[in-house]
Every structure is written in structure tokens, then in C-alpha cells.
JSON list of C-alpha atoms in Angstrom, two decimals:
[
{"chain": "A", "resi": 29, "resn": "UNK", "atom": "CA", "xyz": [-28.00, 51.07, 48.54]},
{"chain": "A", "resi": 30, "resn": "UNK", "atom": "CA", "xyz": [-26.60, 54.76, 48.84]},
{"chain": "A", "resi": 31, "resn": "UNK", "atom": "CA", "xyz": [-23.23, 52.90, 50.71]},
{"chain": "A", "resi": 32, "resn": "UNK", "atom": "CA", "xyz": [-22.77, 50.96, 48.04]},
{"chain": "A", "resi": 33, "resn": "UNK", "atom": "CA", "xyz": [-22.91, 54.19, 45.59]},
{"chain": "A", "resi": 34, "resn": "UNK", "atom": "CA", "xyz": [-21.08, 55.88, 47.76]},
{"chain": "A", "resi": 35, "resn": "UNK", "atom": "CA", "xyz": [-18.76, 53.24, 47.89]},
{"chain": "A", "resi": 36, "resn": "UNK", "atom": "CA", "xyz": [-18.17, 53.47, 44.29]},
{"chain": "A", "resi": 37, "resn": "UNK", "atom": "CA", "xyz": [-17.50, 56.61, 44.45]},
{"chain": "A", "resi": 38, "resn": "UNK", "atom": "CA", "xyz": [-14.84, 56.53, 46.89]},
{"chain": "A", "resi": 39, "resn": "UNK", "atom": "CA", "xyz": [-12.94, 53.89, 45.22]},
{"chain": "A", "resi": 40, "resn": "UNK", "atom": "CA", "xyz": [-13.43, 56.14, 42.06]},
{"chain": "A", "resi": 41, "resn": "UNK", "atom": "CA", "xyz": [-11.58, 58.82, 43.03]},
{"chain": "A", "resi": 42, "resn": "UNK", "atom": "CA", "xyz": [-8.54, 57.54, 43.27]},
{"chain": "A", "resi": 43, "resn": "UNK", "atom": "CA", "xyz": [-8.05, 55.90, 40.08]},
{"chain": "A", "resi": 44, "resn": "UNK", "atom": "CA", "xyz": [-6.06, 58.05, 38.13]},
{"chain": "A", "resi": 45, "resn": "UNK", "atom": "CA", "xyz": [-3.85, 57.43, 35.05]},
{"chain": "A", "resi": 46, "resn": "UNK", "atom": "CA", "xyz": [-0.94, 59.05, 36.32]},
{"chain": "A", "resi": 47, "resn": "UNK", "atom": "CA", "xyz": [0.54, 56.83, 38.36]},
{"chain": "A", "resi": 48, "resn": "UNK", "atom": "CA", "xyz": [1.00, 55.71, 42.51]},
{"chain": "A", "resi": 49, "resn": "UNK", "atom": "CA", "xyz": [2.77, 59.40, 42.74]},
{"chain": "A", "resi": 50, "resn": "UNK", "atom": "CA", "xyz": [-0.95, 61.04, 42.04]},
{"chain": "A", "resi": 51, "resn": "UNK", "atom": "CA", "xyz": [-2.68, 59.05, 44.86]},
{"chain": "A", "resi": 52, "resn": "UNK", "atom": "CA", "xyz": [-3.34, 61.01, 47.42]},
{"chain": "A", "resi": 53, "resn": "UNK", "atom": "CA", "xyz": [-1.08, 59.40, 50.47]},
{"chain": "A", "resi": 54, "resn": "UNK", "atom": "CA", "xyz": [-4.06, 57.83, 52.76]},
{"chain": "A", "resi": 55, "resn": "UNK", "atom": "CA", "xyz": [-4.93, 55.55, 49.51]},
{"chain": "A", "resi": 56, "resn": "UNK", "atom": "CA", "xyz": [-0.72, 55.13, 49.13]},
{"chain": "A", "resi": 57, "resn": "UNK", "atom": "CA", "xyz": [-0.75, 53.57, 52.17]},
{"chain": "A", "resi": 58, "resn": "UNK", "atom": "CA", "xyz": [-3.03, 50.97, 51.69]},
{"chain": "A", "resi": 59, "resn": "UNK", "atom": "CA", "xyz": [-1.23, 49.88, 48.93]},
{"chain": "A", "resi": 60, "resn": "UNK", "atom": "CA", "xyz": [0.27, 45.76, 49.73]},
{"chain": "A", "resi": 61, "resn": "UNK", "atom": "CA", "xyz": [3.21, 44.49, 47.49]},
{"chain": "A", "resi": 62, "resn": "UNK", "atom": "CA", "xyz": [1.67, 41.09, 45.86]},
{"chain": "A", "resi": 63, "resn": "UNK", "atom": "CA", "xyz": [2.72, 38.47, 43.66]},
{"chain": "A", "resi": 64, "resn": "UNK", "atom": "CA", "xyz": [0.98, 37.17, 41.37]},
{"chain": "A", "resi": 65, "resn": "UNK", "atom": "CA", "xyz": [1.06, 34.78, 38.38]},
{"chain": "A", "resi": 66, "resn": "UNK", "atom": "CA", "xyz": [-0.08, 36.23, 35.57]},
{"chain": "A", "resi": 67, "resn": "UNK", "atom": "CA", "xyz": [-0.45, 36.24, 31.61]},
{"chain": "A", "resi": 68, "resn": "UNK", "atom": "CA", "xyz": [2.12, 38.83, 30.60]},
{"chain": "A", "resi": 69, "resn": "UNK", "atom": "CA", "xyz": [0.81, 39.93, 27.39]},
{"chain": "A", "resi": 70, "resn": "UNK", "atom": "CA", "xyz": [-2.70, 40.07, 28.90]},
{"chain": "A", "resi": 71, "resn": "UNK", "atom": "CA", "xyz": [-1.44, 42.37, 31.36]},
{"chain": "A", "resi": 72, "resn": "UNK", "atom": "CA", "xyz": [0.44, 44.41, 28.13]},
{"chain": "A", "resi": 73, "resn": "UNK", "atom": "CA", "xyz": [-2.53, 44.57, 26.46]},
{"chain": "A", "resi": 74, "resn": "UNK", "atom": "CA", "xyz": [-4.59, 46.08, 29.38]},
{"chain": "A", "resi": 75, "resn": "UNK", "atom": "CA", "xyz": [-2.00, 48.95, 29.99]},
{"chain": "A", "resi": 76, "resn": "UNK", "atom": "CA", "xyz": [-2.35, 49.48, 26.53]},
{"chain": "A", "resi": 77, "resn": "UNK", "atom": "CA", "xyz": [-6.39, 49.39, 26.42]},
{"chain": "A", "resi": 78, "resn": "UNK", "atom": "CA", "xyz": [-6.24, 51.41, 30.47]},
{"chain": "A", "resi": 79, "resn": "UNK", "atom": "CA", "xyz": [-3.69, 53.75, 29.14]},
{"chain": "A", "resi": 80, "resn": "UNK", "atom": "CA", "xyz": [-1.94, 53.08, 31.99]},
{"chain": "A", "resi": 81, "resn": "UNK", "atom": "CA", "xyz": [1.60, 54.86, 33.07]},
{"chain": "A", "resi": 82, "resn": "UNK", "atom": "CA", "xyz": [2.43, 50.92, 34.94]},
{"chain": "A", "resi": 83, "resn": "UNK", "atom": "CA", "xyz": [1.00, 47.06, 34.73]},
{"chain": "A", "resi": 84, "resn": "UNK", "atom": "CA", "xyz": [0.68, 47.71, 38.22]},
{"chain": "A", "resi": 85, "resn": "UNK", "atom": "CA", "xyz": [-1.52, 50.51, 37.57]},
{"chain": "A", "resi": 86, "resn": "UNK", "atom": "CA", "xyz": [-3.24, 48.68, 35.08]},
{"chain": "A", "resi": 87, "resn": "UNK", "atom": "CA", "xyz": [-3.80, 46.06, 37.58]},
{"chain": "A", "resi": 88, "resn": "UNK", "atom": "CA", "xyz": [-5.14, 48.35, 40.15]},
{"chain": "A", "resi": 89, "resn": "UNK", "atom": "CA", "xyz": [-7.25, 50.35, 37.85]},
{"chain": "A", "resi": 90, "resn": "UNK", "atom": "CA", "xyz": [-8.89, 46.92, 36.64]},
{"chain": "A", "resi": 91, "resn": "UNK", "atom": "CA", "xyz": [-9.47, 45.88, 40.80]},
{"chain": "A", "resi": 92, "resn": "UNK", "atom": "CA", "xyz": [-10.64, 48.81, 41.13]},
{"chain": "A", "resi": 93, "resn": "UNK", "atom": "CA", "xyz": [-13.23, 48.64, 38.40]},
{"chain": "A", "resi": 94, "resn": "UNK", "atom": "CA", "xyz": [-14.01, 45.08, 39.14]},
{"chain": "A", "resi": 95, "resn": "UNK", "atom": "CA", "xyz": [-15.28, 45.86, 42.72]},
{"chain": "A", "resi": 96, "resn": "UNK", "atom": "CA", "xyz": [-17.06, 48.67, 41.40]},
{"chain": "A", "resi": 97, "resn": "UNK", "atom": "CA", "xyz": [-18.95, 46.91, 39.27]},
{"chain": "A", "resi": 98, "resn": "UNK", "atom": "CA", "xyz": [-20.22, 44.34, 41.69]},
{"chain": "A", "resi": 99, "resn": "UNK", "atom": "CA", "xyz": [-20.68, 46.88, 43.81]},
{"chain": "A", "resi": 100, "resn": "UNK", "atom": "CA", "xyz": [-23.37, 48.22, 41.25]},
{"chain": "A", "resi": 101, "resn": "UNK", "atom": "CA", "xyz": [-24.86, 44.76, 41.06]},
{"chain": "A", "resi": 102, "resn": "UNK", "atom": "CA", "xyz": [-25.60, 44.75, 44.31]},
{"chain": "A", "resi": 103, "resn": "UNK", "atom": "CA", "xyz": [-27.35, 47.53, 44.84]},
{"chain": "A", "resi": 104, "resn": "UNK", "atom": "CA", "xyz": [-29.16, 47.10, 41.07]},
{"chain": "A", "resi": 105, "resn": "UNK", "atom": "CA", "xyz": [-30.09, 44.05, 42.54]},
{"chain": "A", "resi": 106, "resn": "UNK", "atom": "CA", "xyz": [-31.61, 45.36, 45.95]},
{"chain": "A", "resi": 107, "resn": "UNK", "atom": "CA", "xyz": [-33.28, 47.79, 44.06]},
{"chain": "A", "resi": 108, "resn": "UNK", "atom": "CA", "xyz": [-35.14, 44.55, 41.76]},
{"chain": "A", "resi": 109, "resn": "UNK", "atom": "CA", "xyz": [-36.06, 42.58, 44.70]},
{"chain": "A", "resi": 110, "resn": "UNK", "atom": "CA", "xyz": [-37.38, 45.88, 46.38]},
{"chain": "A", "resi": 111, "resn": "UNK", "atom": "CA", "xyz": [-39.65, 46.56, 43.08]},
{"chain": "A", "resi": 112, "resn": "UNK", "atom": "CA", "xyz": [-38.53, 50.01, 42.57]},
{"chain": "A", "resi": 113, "resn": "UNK", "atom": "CA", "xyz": [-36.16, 49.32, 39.76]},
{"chain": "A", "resi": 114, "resn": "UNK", "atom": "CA", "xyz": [-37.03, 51.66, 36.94]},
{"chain": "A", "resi": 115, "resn": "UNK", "atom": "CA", "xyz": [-40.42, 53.03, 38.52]},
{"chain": "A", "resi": 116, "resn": "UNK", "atom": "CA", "xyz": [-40.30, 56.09, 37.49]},
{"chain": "A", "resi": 117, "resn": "UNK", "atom": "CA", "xyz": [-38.26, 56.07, 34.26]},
{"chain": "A", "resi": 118, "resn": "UNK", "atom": "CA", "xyz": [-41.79, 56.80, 32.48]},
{"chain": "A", "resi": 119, "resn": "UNK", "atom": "CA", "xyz": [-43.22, 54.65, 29.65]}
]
């Protein structure tokens, strides 16, 4: 579980709202040029709701959050099947 945390928090780090020029260079150049299909004025409206500088920020910002949250799942879920999902919260 802790990888998967620690996971996250990797991939947090480099979102920013400033734009590919704020990325530290090692996440830079992992960075593929894709094409891809999509609904422009979806991708509008998430810049807008992001407050992205780019779409293609947007876009990465919203990967980005996407694998972190199934990254959360999975370890919420380990954490159910192991029983120790909000043990000690308190009553």
C-alpha cells in the first residue's frame, strides 16, 4: 500500500498549473506527442474548470488525476480486504 501512496505522490508533484516550462526536465522528457480524438468543448470546459495555462495541460492534469485516483482505490481496497480499513478511526 505505501507504493501506491507514494506513487501518488510522485505523480503529484509535477502537476502544476503553469505549464510544460514548470516541469522539472526528467518529467519533460517523458512527455509523448499523441493524437487523439476528442470533444473540443469538453476539453474547453476542463481548462476552464483545471485553470489550466493549455488543453494539453488540462489533459495531463486530468491523466494525472485519473491514475491517482485508482491508485487510491487500490490501496483503499487492500486495506478492506485486509480488515484494517478504519480500525482505529474511534467510534
Amino acid at each position: 500500500m505505501l507504493a501506491a501512496v507514494t506513487g501518488m505522490c510522485n505523480m503529484l508533484s509535477y502537476v502544476t498549473y503553469q505549464g510544460v516550462a514548470e516541469m522539472p526536465k526528467a518529467a519533460m522528457s517523458r512527455l509523448d506527442r499523441k493524437n487523439f480524438i476528442v470533444d473540443g468543448r469538453k476539453v474547453r470546459k476542463l481548462r476552464s474548470v483545471l485553470g489550466a495555462s493549455s488543453e494539453s495541460e488540462a489533459i495531463r492534469v486530468a491523466v494525472d488525476r485519473t491514475l491517482d485516483a485508482a491508485s487510491a482505490i487500490v490501496a483503499l481496497e487492500r486495506l478492506r480486504k485486509r480488515g484494517t480499513l478504519g480500525r482505529n478511526l474511534g467510534s
